[in-house]
Short mmCIF file of C-alpha atoms in Angstrom, two decimals:
data_model
loop_
_atom_site.label_atom_id
_atom_site.label_comp_id
_atom_site.label_asym_id
_atom_site.label_seq_id
_atom_site.Cartn_x
_atom_site.Cartn_y
_atom_site.Cartn_z
CA MET A 1 29.41 42.89 -18.82
CA GLY A 2 29.06 42.19 -15.17
CA VAL A 3 29.92 38.97 -13.89
CA GLY A 4 26.59 38.14 -12.27
CA ARG A 5 24.73 39.06 -15.92
CA GLN A 6 26.83 37.15 -17.64
CA ILE A 7 26.45 33.88 -15.92
CA ARG A 8 22.69 35.12 -15.61
CA PHE A 9 23.00 35.21 -19.50
CA TRP A 10 24.59 31.98 -20.09
CA PHE A 11 22.50 29.92 -17.62
CA LEU A 12 19.81 31.19 -20.17
CA LEU A 13 21.17 30.77 -23.24
CA SER A 14 21.79 26.76 -21.94
CA ALA A 15 18.05 26.26 -21.32
CA LEU A 16 17.28 27.95 -24.77
CA VAL A 17 19.57 25.11 -26.05
CA VAL A 18 17.99 22.30 -23.53
CA VAL A 19 14.15 23.21 -25.21
CA ALA A 20 15.31 23.71 -28.20
CA SER A 21 17.19 20.84 -28.83
CA ALA A 22 14.32 18.78 -27.07
CA SER A 23 12.15 19.81 -29.89
CA LEU A 24 14.08 18.63 -32.45
CA LEU A 25 14.43 15.64 -30.94
CA GLN A 26 10.40 15.23 -30.82
CA LEU A 27 10.42 16.55 -34.57
CA SER A 28 13.09 15.02 -36.17
CA ALA A 29 11.58 11.84 -34.83
CA SER A 30 7.92 12.42 -35.22
CA SER A 31 7.89 9.15 -37.85
CA ASP A 32 8.21 7.16 -34.28
CA THR A 33 5.12 8.81 -32.34
CA ILE A 34 2.93 6.55 -32.40
CA PHE A 35 0.41 8.34 -30.40
CA TYR A 36 0.57 11.65 -28.29
CA GLU A 37 -1.91 13.16 -25.95
CA SER A 38 -0.91 16.51 -24.38
CA PHE A 39 -4.68 16.91 -23.08
CA ASP A 40 -3.73 20.62 -24.33
CA GLU A 41 -7.41 20.98 -25.84
CA GLN A 42 -10.99 19.63 -24.65
CA PHE A 43 -11.31 16.08 -24.50
CA GLU A 44 -14.53 15.74 -25.70
CA GLY A 45 -15.35 15.10 -29.02
CA ARG A 46 -11.63 13.37 -29.82
CA TRP A 47 -12.15 10.45 -25.93
CA ILE A 48 -15.29 8.05 -25.43
CA ILE A 49 -16.95 8.08 -22.37
CA SER A 50 -18.51 4.88 -22.02
CA GLY A 51 -22.51 4.76 -21.31
CA LYS A 52 -22.37 2.01 -19.36
CA GLU A 53 -24.51 2.58 -16.56
CA GLU A 54 -21.78 2.24 -13.16
CA TYR A 55 -19.71 4.83 -14.91
CA ASN A 56 -21.13 7.10 -13.72
CA GLY A 57 -17.25 9.64 -12.35
CA ALA A 58 -17.70 13.23 -14.02
CA TRP A 59 -14.51 13.75 -16.01
CA LYS A 60 -12.82 17.43 -16.31
CA HIS A 61 -10.79 19.22 -18.57
CA SER A 62 -8.69 20.77 -15.80
CA LYS A 63 -5.63 22.54 -14.53
CA SER A 64 -2.99 20.85 -12.46
CA GLU A 65 -2.88 22.34 -9.92
CA GLY A 66 -0.55 25.61 -9.48
CA HIS A 67 0.23 25.17 -13.05
CA ASP A 68 -1.02 26.57 -16.57
CA ASP A 69 -0.77 23.06 -18.17
CA TYR A 70 -3.81 20.84 -18.50
CA GLY A 71 -5.17 17.16 -17.86
CA LEU A 72 -7.69 15.28 -17.55
CA LEU A 73 -9.37 14.99 -14.34
CA VAL A 74 -11.42 12.71 -12.16
CA SER A 75 -13.17 15.49 -10.95
CA GLU A 76 -16.17 13.00 -7.85
CA LYS A 77 -14.84 10.44 -4.86
CA ALA A 78 -16.46 7.10 -4.68
CA ARG A 79 -16.77 6.74 -8.35
CA LYS A 80 -16.70 4.63 -11.25
CA TYR A 81 -14.31 5.68 -14.34
CA ALA A 82 -14.45 4.72 -18.07
CA ILE A 83 -12.74 6.75 -21.08
CA VAL A 84 -12.09 5.95 -24.19
CA LYS A 85 -9.07 7.32 -27.55
CA GLU A 86 -9.08 4.96 -30.25
CA LEU A 87 -5.18 5.21 -32.18
CA ASP A 88 -5.69 6.48 -36.10
CA GLU A 89 -3.18 3.41 -36.57
CA PRO A 90 -3.03 0.06 -34.12
CA ALA A 91 0.33 0.24 -32.64
CA ILE A 92 2.32 -2.70 -33.22
CA LEU A 93 4.71 -4.55 -30.71
CA LYS A 94 5.76 -7.50 -32.19
CA ASP A 95 9.76 -7.08 -33.86
CA LYS A 96 10.49 -3.86 -31.91
CA THR A 97 11.26 -0.82 -29.11
CA ILE A 98 7.84 0.20 -27.71
CA ILE A 99 7.47 2.85 -25.24
CA LEU A 100 3.93 3.39 -22.94
CA GLN A 101 4.39 6.62 -21.23
CA TYR A 102 2.14 9.87 -19.22
CA GLU A 103 2.05 10.77 -16.01
CA THR A 104 -0.47 11.51 -13.64
CA ARG A 105 -0.52 12.90 -10.16
CA PHE A 106 -2.65 12.76 -7.26
CA GLN A 107 -3.63 16.22 -6.25
CA ASN A 108 -5.80 15.21 -3.45
CA GLY A 109 -3.58 12.50 -1.68
CA LEU A 110 -4.11 8.70 -2.81
CA GLU A 111 -4.72 6.27 -0.03
CA CYS A 112 -7.76 3.98 -2.12
CA GLY A 113 -7.77 4.38 -6.21
CA GLY A 114 -6.11 3.05 -9.59
CA ALA A 115 -4.96 5.79 -12.61
CA TYR A 116 -3.45 2.97 -14.79
CA LEU A 117 -4.33 2.77 -18.08
CA LYS A 118 -5.51 -0.16 -20.52
CA PHE A 119 -3.99 -0.73 -23.82
CA LEU A 120 -7.07 -2.32 -25.89
CA ARG A 121 -6.88 -4.92 -29.13
CA PRO A 122 -8.77 -3.40 -31.85
CA GLN A 123 -12.79 -3.78 -31.76
CA GLU A 124 -12.11 -6.68 -34.30
CA THR A 125 -11.88 -8.70 -30.53
CA GLY A 126 -15.34 -7.47 -29.56
CA TRP A 127 -15.53 -3.84 -27.91
CA THR A 128 -16.93 -0.90 -28.22
CA PRO A 129 -16.06 2.85 -27.26
CA LYS A 130 -19.96 3.45 -26.04
CA GLU A 131 -19.64 -0.10 -24.47
CA PHE A 132 -16.73 0.48 -22.95
CA ASN A 133 -15.98 -1.25 -19.58
CA ASN A 134 -14.05 -4.10 -16.99
CA GLU A 135 -14.42 -6.59 -19.47
CA SER A 136 -13.36 -4.81 -22.50
CA PRO A 137 -10.13 -6.73 -24.03
CA TYR A 138 -7.36 -5.21 -23.45
CA SER A 139 -3.43 -6.62 -24.28
CA ILE A 140 -1.33 -3.83 -21.76
CA MET A 141 -2.43 -2.57 -18.45
CA PHE A 142 -0.19 -0.55 -16.95
CA GLY A 143 -0.18 1.92 -13.40
CA PRO A 144 -0.13 2.78 -10.21
CA ASP A 145 -3.14 1.17 -7.65
CA LYS A 146 -2.68 2.02 -4.03
CA CYS A 147 -5.37 0.69 -2.09
CA GLY A 148 -4.81 -1.24 1.17
CA SER A 149 -2.54 -3.37 1.51
CA THR A 150 -1.85 -2.88 -2.31
CA ASN A 151 0.87 -0.29 -3.60
CA LYS A 152 1.93 -1.64 -6.72
CA VAL A 153 2.72 0.19 -10.17
CA HIS A 154 1.15 -2.85 -12.79
CA PHE A 155 1.92 -4.27 -15.35
CA ILE A 156 -0.06 -7.11 -17.40
CA LEU A 157 0.31 -8.32 -19.77
CA LYS A 158 -2.73 -9.86 -21.76
CA HIS A 159 -1.40 -12.37 -24.06
CA LYS A 160 -3.05 -15.68 -25.61
CA ASN A 161 -2.54 -19.58 -25.45
CA PRO A 162 -1.81 -20.57 -28.95
CA LYS A 163 -2.71 -24.14 -27.39
CA THR A 164 -5.91 -23.06 -25.74
CA GLY A 165 -7.04 -20.13 -26.97
CA GLU A 166 -7.37 -18.64 -24.06
CA TYR A 167 -5.64 -15.28 -22.77
CA VAL A 168 -3.94 -14.61 -19.19
CA GLU A 169 -3.36 -12.30 -17.62
CA HIS A 170 0.43 -11.64 -16.41
CA HIS A 171 1.43 -9.69 -13.83
CA LEU A 172 4.68 -8.76 -13.18
CA LYS A 173 5.42 -9.68 -9.79
CA ASN A 174 7.41 -7.37 -7.44
CA PRO A 175 6.27 -3.84 -9.27
CA PRO A 176 7.45 -0.90 -7.47
CA SER A 177 5.32 1.25 -5.74
CA VAL A 178 3.73 4.27 -6.28
CA PRO A 179 5.30 7.33 -4.95
CA ALA A 180 2.99 8.48 -1.92
CA ASP A 181 2.69 12.82 -2.14
CA LYS A 182 0.47 14.81 -4.15
CA LEU A 183 3.56 15.50 -6.72
CA THR A 184 2.73 14.43 -10.87
CA HIS A 185 5.50 11.99 -12.04
CA VAL A 186 6.18 10.41 -14.91
CA TYR A 187 5.34 6.57 -15.30
CA THR A 188 7.36 4.69 -18.20
CA ALA A 189 7.43 1.46 -19.74
CA ILE A 190 9.69 -0.11 -21.52
CA LEU A 191 9.09 -3.21 -24.34
CA LYS A 192 12.64 -3.88 -26.35
CA PRO A 193 12.30 -6.47 -28.85
CA ASP A 194 15.22 -9.22 -26.91
CA ASN A 195 11.39 -9.80 -24.59
CA GLU A 196 13.02 -7.63 -22.01
CA LEU A 197 10.70 -5.27 -20.07
CA GLN A 198 11.72 -2.07 -18.39
CA ILE A 199 9.90 -0.41 -16.25
CA LEU A 200 10.76 3.95 -15.03
CA ILE A 201 9.52 5.90 -12.70
CA ASP A 202 10.52 9.88 -13.18
CA GLY A 203 12.64 8.96 -15.50
CA GLU A 204 15.22 6.85 -13.00
CA ASP A 205 15.14 2.59 -12.73
CA LYS A 206 13.39 0.57 -11.02
CA LYS A 207 12.33 -2.33 -12.60
CA LYS A 208 14.08 -4.97 -14.76
CA ALA A 209 12.22 -8.18 -16.08
CA ASN A 210 12.13 -10.72 -19.19
CA PHE A 211 8.92 -11.77 -20.46
CA LEU A 212 9.94 -15.61 -20.46
CA SER A 213 11.44 -15.26 -17.49
CA ASP A 214 9.09 -17.58 -15.08
CA ASP A 215 10.72 -15.23 -11.70
CA ASP A 216 9.50 -11.75 -13.55
CA PHE A 217 5.46 -13.07 -13.80
CA GLU A 218 2.57 -14.94 -13.04
CA PRO A 219 1.44 -17.07 -13.96
CA ALA A 220 4.72 -17.47 -16.10
CA LEU A 221 3.82 -16.93 -19.37
CA VAL A 222 5.14 -20.45 -20.99
CA PRO A 223 3.21 -22.92 -18.96
CA PRO A 224 5.03 -25.85 -17.13
CA GLN A 225 5.69 -28.72 -19.27
CA THR A 226 4.21 -31.41 -16.71
CA ILE A 227 1.12 -30.28 -14.13
CA PRO A 228 -0.31 -32.93 -11.57
CA ASP A 229 -2.85 -35.41 -12.79
CA PRO A 230 -6.66 -33.42 -12.58
CA ASP A 231 -8.01 -37.46 -12.78
CA GLU A 232 -5.96 -38.97 -9.23
CA GLN A 233 -7.16 -38.91 -6.34
CA LYS A 234 -5.60 -39.36 -2.72
CA PRO A 235 -6.67 -42.91 -1.46
CA GLU A 236 -8.83 -43.04 1.90
CA ASP A 237 -6.52 -45.36 3.37
CA TRP A 238 -3.24 -42.56 3.04
CA ASP A 239 -1.66 -41.34 6.77
CA GLU A 240 -0.23 -37.74 6.14
CA ARG A 241 0.63 -37.52 9.42
CA ALA A 242 4.41 -37.74 10.83
CA LYS A 243 3.17 -37.76 14.77
CA ILE A 244 0.75 -39.33 16.52
CA PRO A 245 -0.09 -39.44 20.00
CA ASP A 246 1.00 -42.57 22.07
CA PRO A 247 -2.15 -44.36 22.47
CA GLU A 248 0.05 -46.63 25.01
CA ALA A 249 0.07 -43.21 27.35
CA ARG A 250 -1.88 -42.74 30.35
CA LYS A 251 -3.33 -39.51 32.20
CA PRO A 252 -0.63 -40.44 35.53
CA ASP A 253 -2.84 -40.12 39.40
CA ASP A 254 -1.27 -37.34 40.78
CA TRP A 255 -2.74 -34.52 37.24
CA ASN A 256 -4.78 -32.53 38.67
CA GLU A 257 -6.40 -30.59 35.63
CA ASP A 258 -8.49 -28.06 37.65
CA ALA A 259 -5.79 -26.87 39.68
CA PRO A 260 -5.20 -22.77 39.26
CA MET A 261 -2.61 -21.08 37.90
CA GLU A 262 -2.24 -18.87 40.38
CA ILE A 263 -2.35 -18.74 43.79
CA GLU A 264 -3.20 -17.03 46.64
CA ASP A 265 0.52 -15.77 48.49
CA GLU A 266 -0.25 -16.69 51.97
CA ASP A 267 3.01 -15.95 52.98
CA ALA A 268 2.41 -11.60 51.64
CA VAL A 269 1.75 -9.06 54.80
CA LYS A 270 -0.14 -6.55 54.08
CA PRO A 271 3.43 -3.44 53.77
CA GLU A 272 3.63 -1.36 57.15
CA GLY A 273 1.74 2.12 56.70
CA TRP A 274 -1.40 0.73 54.34
CA LEU A 275 -3.65 3.21 54.79
CA ASP A 276 -6.76 0.51 55.44
CA ASN A 277 -9.59 4.37 56.14
CA GLU A 278 -8.42 6.29 52.91
CA PRO A 279 -10.34 5.90 49.80
CA GLU A 280 -7.44 6.59 46.39
CA GLU A 281 -9.40 9.32 45.35
CA MET A 282 -10.76 11.98 46.84
CA ASP A 283 -13.33 15.27 45.85
CA ASP A 284 -11.68 18.00 44.88
CA PRO A 285 -12.15 20.53 46.88
CA ASP A 286 -11.02 23.44 44.76
CA ALA A 287 -13.29 22.71 42.44
CA ILE A 288 -16.56 24.45 43.25
CA LYS A 289 -20.43 24.56 41.41
CA PRO A 290 -21.00 26.06 37.57
CA GLU A 291 -22.57 29.43 38.52
CA ASP A 292 -25.24 27.91 35.52
CA TRP A 293 -26.01 24.11 36.50
CA ASP A 294 -28.88 23.65 36.21
CA ASP A 295 -29.69 20.33 39.11
CA GLU A 296 -32.97 19.87 36.89
CA GLU A 297 -31.68 20.26 33.45
CA ASP A 298 -27.43 18.66 34.87
CA GLY A 299 -29.19 16.43 37.61
CA GLU A 300 -27.60 16.89 41.16
CA TRP A 301 -23.74 18.79 40.78
CA GLU A 302 -21.01 16.27 41.91
CA ALA A 303 -17.03 17.59 42.39
CA PRO A 304 -14.80 16.30 40.27
CA LYS A 305 -12.23 13.34 41.33
CA ILE A 306 -8.43 14.14 42.35
CA ASP A 307 -5.60 11.50 43.71
CA ASN A 308 -5.44 11.35 47.19
CA PRO A 309 -2.93 13.13 48.52
CA ARG A 310 -2.71 10.73 51.34
CA CYS A 311 -1.58 8.53 49.06
CA GLU A 312 0.84 9.45 47.88
CA ALA A 313 3.78 8.81 51.20
CA ALA A 314 1.98 5.99 52.34
CA PRO A 315 2.15 2.42 50.29
CA GLY A 316 -0.96 2.30 49.22
CA CYS A 317 -4.59 2.84 50.46
CA GLY A 318 -7.90 1.61 50.80
CA GLU A 319 -8.40 -2.42 51.75
CA TRP A 320 -5.32 -4.31 51.51
CA LYS A 321 -5.50 -8.33 49.56
CA LYS A 322 -3.06 -10.64 49.60
CA PRO A 323 -1.21 -10.33 45.80
CA THR A 324 -1.39 -14.08 43.96
CA LYS A 325 1.71 -16.12 42.48
CA MET A 326 2.07 -19.39 40.81
CA ASN A 327 0.50 -22.04 41.95
CA PRO A 328 3.24 -24.45 42.22
CA ALA A 329 0.35 -27.49 41.70
CA TYR A 330 -0.56 -26.60 38.28
CA LYS A 331 -0.11 -28.65 35.58
CA GLY A 332 -3.11 -27.80 33.07
CA LYS A 333 -4.45 -30.25 30.93
CA TRP A 334 -3.36 -33.07 29.84
CA HIS A 335 -2.40 -34.79 26.88
CA ALA A 336 -0.67 -37.98 25.44
CA PRO A 337 2.86 -37.11 24.36
CA LEU A 338 3.46 -37.47 20.47
CA ILE A 339 5.35 -40.76 18.67
CA ASP A 340 6.42 -41.34 15.30
CA ASN A 341 2.78 -42.76 13.13
CA PRO A 342 3.73 -46.04 12.22
CA ASN A 343 1.17 -45.46 9.77
CA TYR A 344 2.74 -42.00 7.72
CA LYS A 345 3.40 -42.57 4.21
CA GLY A 346 4.63 -38.83 3.85
CA ILE A 347 2.26 -36.23 2.19
CA TRP A 348 1.05 -37.64 -0.81
CA LYS A 349 1.32 -35.63 -4.17
CA PRO A 350 -0.69 -36.70 -7.84
CA GLN A 351 1.40 -38.00 -10.27
CA GLN A 352 2.94 -35.71 -13.08
CA ILE A 353 1.55 -35.80 -16.18
CA PRO A 354 2.63 -34.38 -20.05
CA ASN A 355 0.38 -30.42 -19.56
CA PRO A 356 -2.20 -29.94 -22.38
CA SER A 357 -1.96 -25.63 -22.36
CA TYR A 358 2.57 -26.62 -22.98
CA TYR A 359 3.93 -23.94 -26.05
CA GLN A 360 7.30 -23.42 -26.44
CA LEU A 361 7.95 -19.58 -26.48
CA THR A 362 10.68 -17.03 -28.15
CA THR A 363 9.17 -13.51 -27.96
CA PRO A 364 5.83 -12.84 -26.68
CA ASN A 365 2.54 -13.16 -29.35
CA PHE A 366 1.96 -9.55 -27.84
CA GLU A 367 -1.36 -8.49 -29.87
CA PRO A 368 -1.64 -4.61 -30.98
CA ILE A 369 -2.94 -1.73 -29.84
CA ALA A 370 -5.68 0.05 -30.92
CA ALA A 371 -7.10 2.09 -28.19
CA VAL A 372 -5.83 3.93 -24.65
CA GLY A 373 -8.94 3.95 -22.04
CA ILE A 374 -8.80 4.45 -18.10
CA GLU A 375 -11.26 2.62 -16.67
CA ILE A 376 -10.96 2.41 -12.57
CA TRP A 377 -13.04 2.41 -9.50
CA THR A 378 -11.17 5.26 -7.28
CA MET A 379 -12.52 7.12 -3.84
CA GLN A 380 -10.36 9.59 -4.65
CA ASP A 381 -10.52 12.68 -7.05
CA GLY A 382 -8.30 14.81 -8.03
CA ILE A 383 -6.68 12.02 -9.65
CA LEU A 384 -4.88 13.92 -13.15
CA PHE A 385 -3.83 12.82 -16.27
CA ASP A 386 -1.30 14.10 -19.02
CA ASN A 387 0.97 13.68 -21.64
CA ILE A 388 -0.05 9.81 -22.34
CA VAL A 389 2.44 8.91 -25.75
CA ILE A 390 3.23 5.41 -27.45
CA ALA A 391 6.06 5.61 -28.72
CA GLY A 392 9.57 3.62 -31.44
CA ASP A 393 12.17 4.90 -29.28
CA GLU A 394 12.98 5.55 -26.33
CA LYS A 395 14.86 9.32 -26.40
CA ILE A 396 10.80 10.55 -27.85
CA ALA A 397 9.56 9.65 -24.60
CA GLU A 398 13.09 10.73 -22.52
CA SER A 399 13.09 14.33 -23.64
CA TYR A 400 8.70 14.69 -23.38
CA ARG A 401 9.94 14.00 -20.00
CA LEU A 402 12.36 17.03 -19.85
CA THR A 403 10.06 18.78 -21.67
CA SER A 404 6.24 18.16 -20.09
CA TRP A 405 6.92 16.43 -17.16
CA LYS A 406 10.47 18.04 -15.08
CA PRO A 407 9.07 21.78 -15.43
CA LYS A 408 5.70 21.13 -13.55
CA PHE A 409 8.19 18.21 -10.53
CA GLU A 410 10.15 21.08 -10.36
CA ILE A 411 8.13 23.01 -9.12
CA GLU A 412 5.87 21.70 -6.55
CA LYS A 413 8.94 19.76 -5.76
CA GLU A 414 9.50 23.49 -4.77
CA LYS A 415 6.19 24.23 -3.03
CA GLN A 416 6.51 20.66 -1.32
CA LYS A 417 9.78 22.21 0.61
CA ALA A 418 8.27 25.65 1.29
CA GLU A 419 5.08 23.85 2.52
CA ASP A 420 6.51 21.34 5.16
CA ALA A 421 9.78 24.04 6.61
CA ALA A 422 6.27 26.66 7.12
CA ALA A 423 5.10 23.50 8.27
CA GLY A 424 8.00 23.60 10.77
CA ILE A 425 9.80 20.21 9.20
CA SER A 426 13.61 20.54 7.99
CA ASP A 427 14.46 20.12 4.52
CA GLY A 428 16.84 17.48 6.58
CA LEU A 429 14.01 15.36 8.25
CA SER A 430 12.21 15.26 5.51
CA GLY A 431 14.60 14.70 3.20
CA PHE A 432 16.24 11.49 5.23
CA GLN A 433 12.53 10.37 5.87
CA LYS A 434 11.87 10.46 2.44
CA LYS A 435 14.82 8.05 1.81
CA VAL A 436 14.09 5.85 4.36
CA PHE A 437 11.27 5.10 2.66
CA ASN A 438 11.65 4.20 -0.29
CA VAL A 439 14.27 2.40 0.62
CA LEU A 440 11.50 0.37 2.86
CA TYR A 441 9.32 0.34 -0.04
CA SER A 442 12.23 -0.82 -2.21
CA VAL A 443 12.55 -3.59 0.49
CA ALA A 444 9.53 -4.88 0.77
CA ASP A 445 9.20 -5.73 -3.51
CA VAL A 446 12.25 -7.89 -2.34
CA ALA A 447 11.33 -11.42 -3.42
CA PHE A 448 11.45 -13.76 -0.96
CA LEU A 449 9.60 -11.64 1.25
CA SER A 450 6.15 -11.62 -0.49
CA SER A 451 4.79 -13.82 1.60
CA TYR A 452 5.31 -10.80 4.40
CA LYS A 453 5.09 -8.25 2.01
CA SER A 454 1.06 -6.65 3.00
CA LYS A 455 2.30 -6.87 6.45
CA LEU A 456 5.16 -4.67 5.78
CA MET A 457 3.22 -2.00 3.78
CA ASP A 458 0.69 -2.01 6.20
CA LEU A 459 2.93 -1.27 8.74
CA ILE A 460 5.27 0.60 6.63
CA GLU A 461 2.26 3.09 5.14
CA ASN A 462 0.93 3.21 8.05
CA ALA A 463 4.07 4.86 9.96
CA GLU A 464 4.41 7.37 6.04
CA LYS A 465 0.47 8.86 7.33
CA GLN A 466 2.71 9.91 10.48
CA PRO A 467 4.06 13.43 9.74
CA ASN A 468 6.02 14.21 12.76
CA LEU A 469 7.51 10.13 13.03
CA THR A 470 9.80 9.86 14.86
CA ILE A 471 13.73 8.39 14.31
CA GLY A 472 12.68 6.22 16.71
CA VAL A 473 9.20 4.76 14.77
CA LEU A 474 11.77 4.39 11.53
CA ALA A 475 13.42 2.14 13.60
CA SER A 476 10.90 -0.27 14.29
CA ILE A 477 10.21 -0.53 11.06
CA VAL A 478 13.33 -2.07 9.76
CA LEU A 479 14.05 -3.64 12.98
CA VAL A 480 11.05 -6.49 11.63
CA ILE A 481 12.28 -5.87 7.99
CA PHE A 482 15.55 -7.12 9.97
CA THR A 483 14.02 -9.76 12.10
CA ILE A 484 11.99 -10.90 9.48
CA LEU A 485 15.34 -12.01 7.51
CA LEU A 486 17.13 -13.37 10.30
CA LYS A 487 13.97 -15.88 10.94
CA ILE A 488 13.73 -16.11 7.15
CA LEU A 489 17.79 -17.27 7.49
CA PHE A 490 17.80 -18.84 10.55
CA GLY A 491 13.94 -19.82 12.20
CA GLY A 492 11.50 -21.74 10.69
CA LYS A 493 7.94 -20.11 9.73
CA LYS A 494 5.78 -20.28 12.01
CA GLU A 495 8.70 -18.38 14.50
CA VAL A 496 8.95 -15.80 11.41
CA GLU A 497 5.05 -14.70 11.55
CA GLU A 498 5.16 -14.69 15.39
CA VAL A 499 8.20 -11.95 15.60
CA ALA A 500 6.59 -10.28 12.83
CA THR A 501 3.71 -9.70 13.94
CA GLN A 502 5.05 -9.11 17.45
CA THR A 503 7.16 -6.50 16.64
CA SER A 504 5.39 -4.75 13.97
CA LYS A 505 2.19 -4.18 16.49
CA LEU A 506 5.26 -2.52 18.66
CA ALA A 507 5.96 -0.23 15.26
CA ALA A 508 2.59 0.19 15.07
CA GLU A 509 2.54 1.49 19.31
CA GLY A 510 5.17 3.67 18.13
CA THR A 511 2.81 5.21 15.37
CA SER A 512 -0.22 5.16 17.12
CA ASN A 513 1.40 7.07 20.31
CA ALA A 514 2.58 9.74 18.19
CA GLN A 515 -0.17 10.57 16.75
CA GLU A 516 -2.53 9.98 19.59
CA GLY A 517 0.88 13.00 21.06
CA SER A 518 -0.21 14.91 17.70
CA GLU A 519 -3.82 14.53 18.22
CA LYS A 520 -4.05 15.83 21.75
CA GLU A 521 -1.61 18.56 21.11
CA ASN A 522 -3.34 20.10 18.46
CA GLU A 523 -6.93 19.73 20.96
CA LYS A 524 -5.58 20.93 23.95
CA GLU A 525 -4.72 24.39 21.31
CA GLU A 526 -8.33 24.38 20.16
CA ASN A 527 -9.63 23.79 24.32
CA GLU A 528 -7.68 26.92 24.88
CA LYS A 529 -9.08 28.57 22.15
CA GLU A 530 -12.94 27.58 23.53
CA ASP A 531 -12.08 28.36 27.18
CA VAL A 532 -11.55 32.32 25.53
CA ALA A 533 -13.99 32.43 23.04
CA ALA A 534 -16.80 30.49 24.11
CA PRO A 535 -18.68 30.41 28.00
CA ARG A 536 -18.17 26.70 29.73
CA ARG A 537 -20.19 24.25 28.25
CA ARG A 538 -22.86 22.04 30.98
CA THR A 539 -21.13 18.53 31.33
CA ARG A 540 -23.19 15.86 33.34
CA ARG A 541 -21.03 13.27 35.88
CA GLU A 542 -21.04 9.82 34.61
CA ASN A 543 -21.81 7.94 37.92
#
């Protein structure tokens, strides 16, 4: 046997061992697989579509594009969708490890839509499959959601306050961002008995949190021990102004509020060689009236204008006017200077009282999961769901990622590389861009940048849409983030907002120029095609 054949033989044998091992792992740990849905079979009769009138989106049993593997497909744009599948037995989440995992693919990309799952409580809590809607009580909501400034992989826990009996939505703070491509991705949430939550995307650790940490959930699962007294009102004579206009100050007699900001420069002299009698533009002498021009239909034909060539060598053409300059007498509107307010009492706050909703907690009171539902409103079609898993062992979820998700993802990734290469995008630049954007999204998720996250996410998303994005635009985005970081450390909030806004405009202009250049190039190509393929269209000159 030759060397090449031996290598191929051992490679094939290794692949078979991996697949066989994963299959054996699934079989041996099947008792820890609480729920699994592959959508290999038709979903009708097993999954219940909501009968609510507003959920009129059509679900389809469809192959994932480029594969023989089936999934549950969102087939129409701008629709609401709701479908649910009950578990044979409710899954108990307390005092054990529970893994929630599924695959989703945005086959047509995603600009505005959700692809999250809802893990619902038992029907005794007041819902039925046929009436499934956004009010149906769930225990956990998990998965990607992207629209406008929203770009996150949700994890929401609905937790019952034992003091009040009220269910409160607790949102994971600073969740990971949604991958911006058309590939299949697998989302995993691991709930551990030590109160740890771990979020994986494609098997990679993207977020760790603690259910009882105030820094990880909003609002915190454990309420504060004290709260501001809701019945206490600020006294009417309470003055919160630290500075006030000086009541003794008077506007100076020589202060002219009506003086203009700019005045004509009386010392200016018309440049030598200025051509007063030459217009800046002239009729194109080479222009010829089209043969098919109809004066009655198209109006009187006029030659298009061109720049006057005589003005190119001269300092200027046309009527010369003196330029303006800053008025040294300009002072603007007068304001009294500020002085310390003698009646200043500080910022008023109500006194703290014991919180009647406060309780102590050692571990979350997870509600059982009795059903898996998808309830979304999306402007996109082509969203595919597949391989939904609820398991009690992390190795089971890993085996499904290895055998069900990984092969599809690798095929799609290679196809994407080929398409990028055909479009003239080098692997190096494309890979570099993806890495840079991944870093930028991670930085935008940093906790102390939360006040600016919306602005940063908009900027990053707009830039990412540009197929021929330049390094300069990427650098502009990095500059926005870096400037904000510096200002947070050394400057005030107002300065941060001003710098972020100004720098964002610069970066946005960069992406806009890149897009405009691409559009002009495409327009030029289209015009050239039209000139060859079709006669010149009539145009009416705008006066």
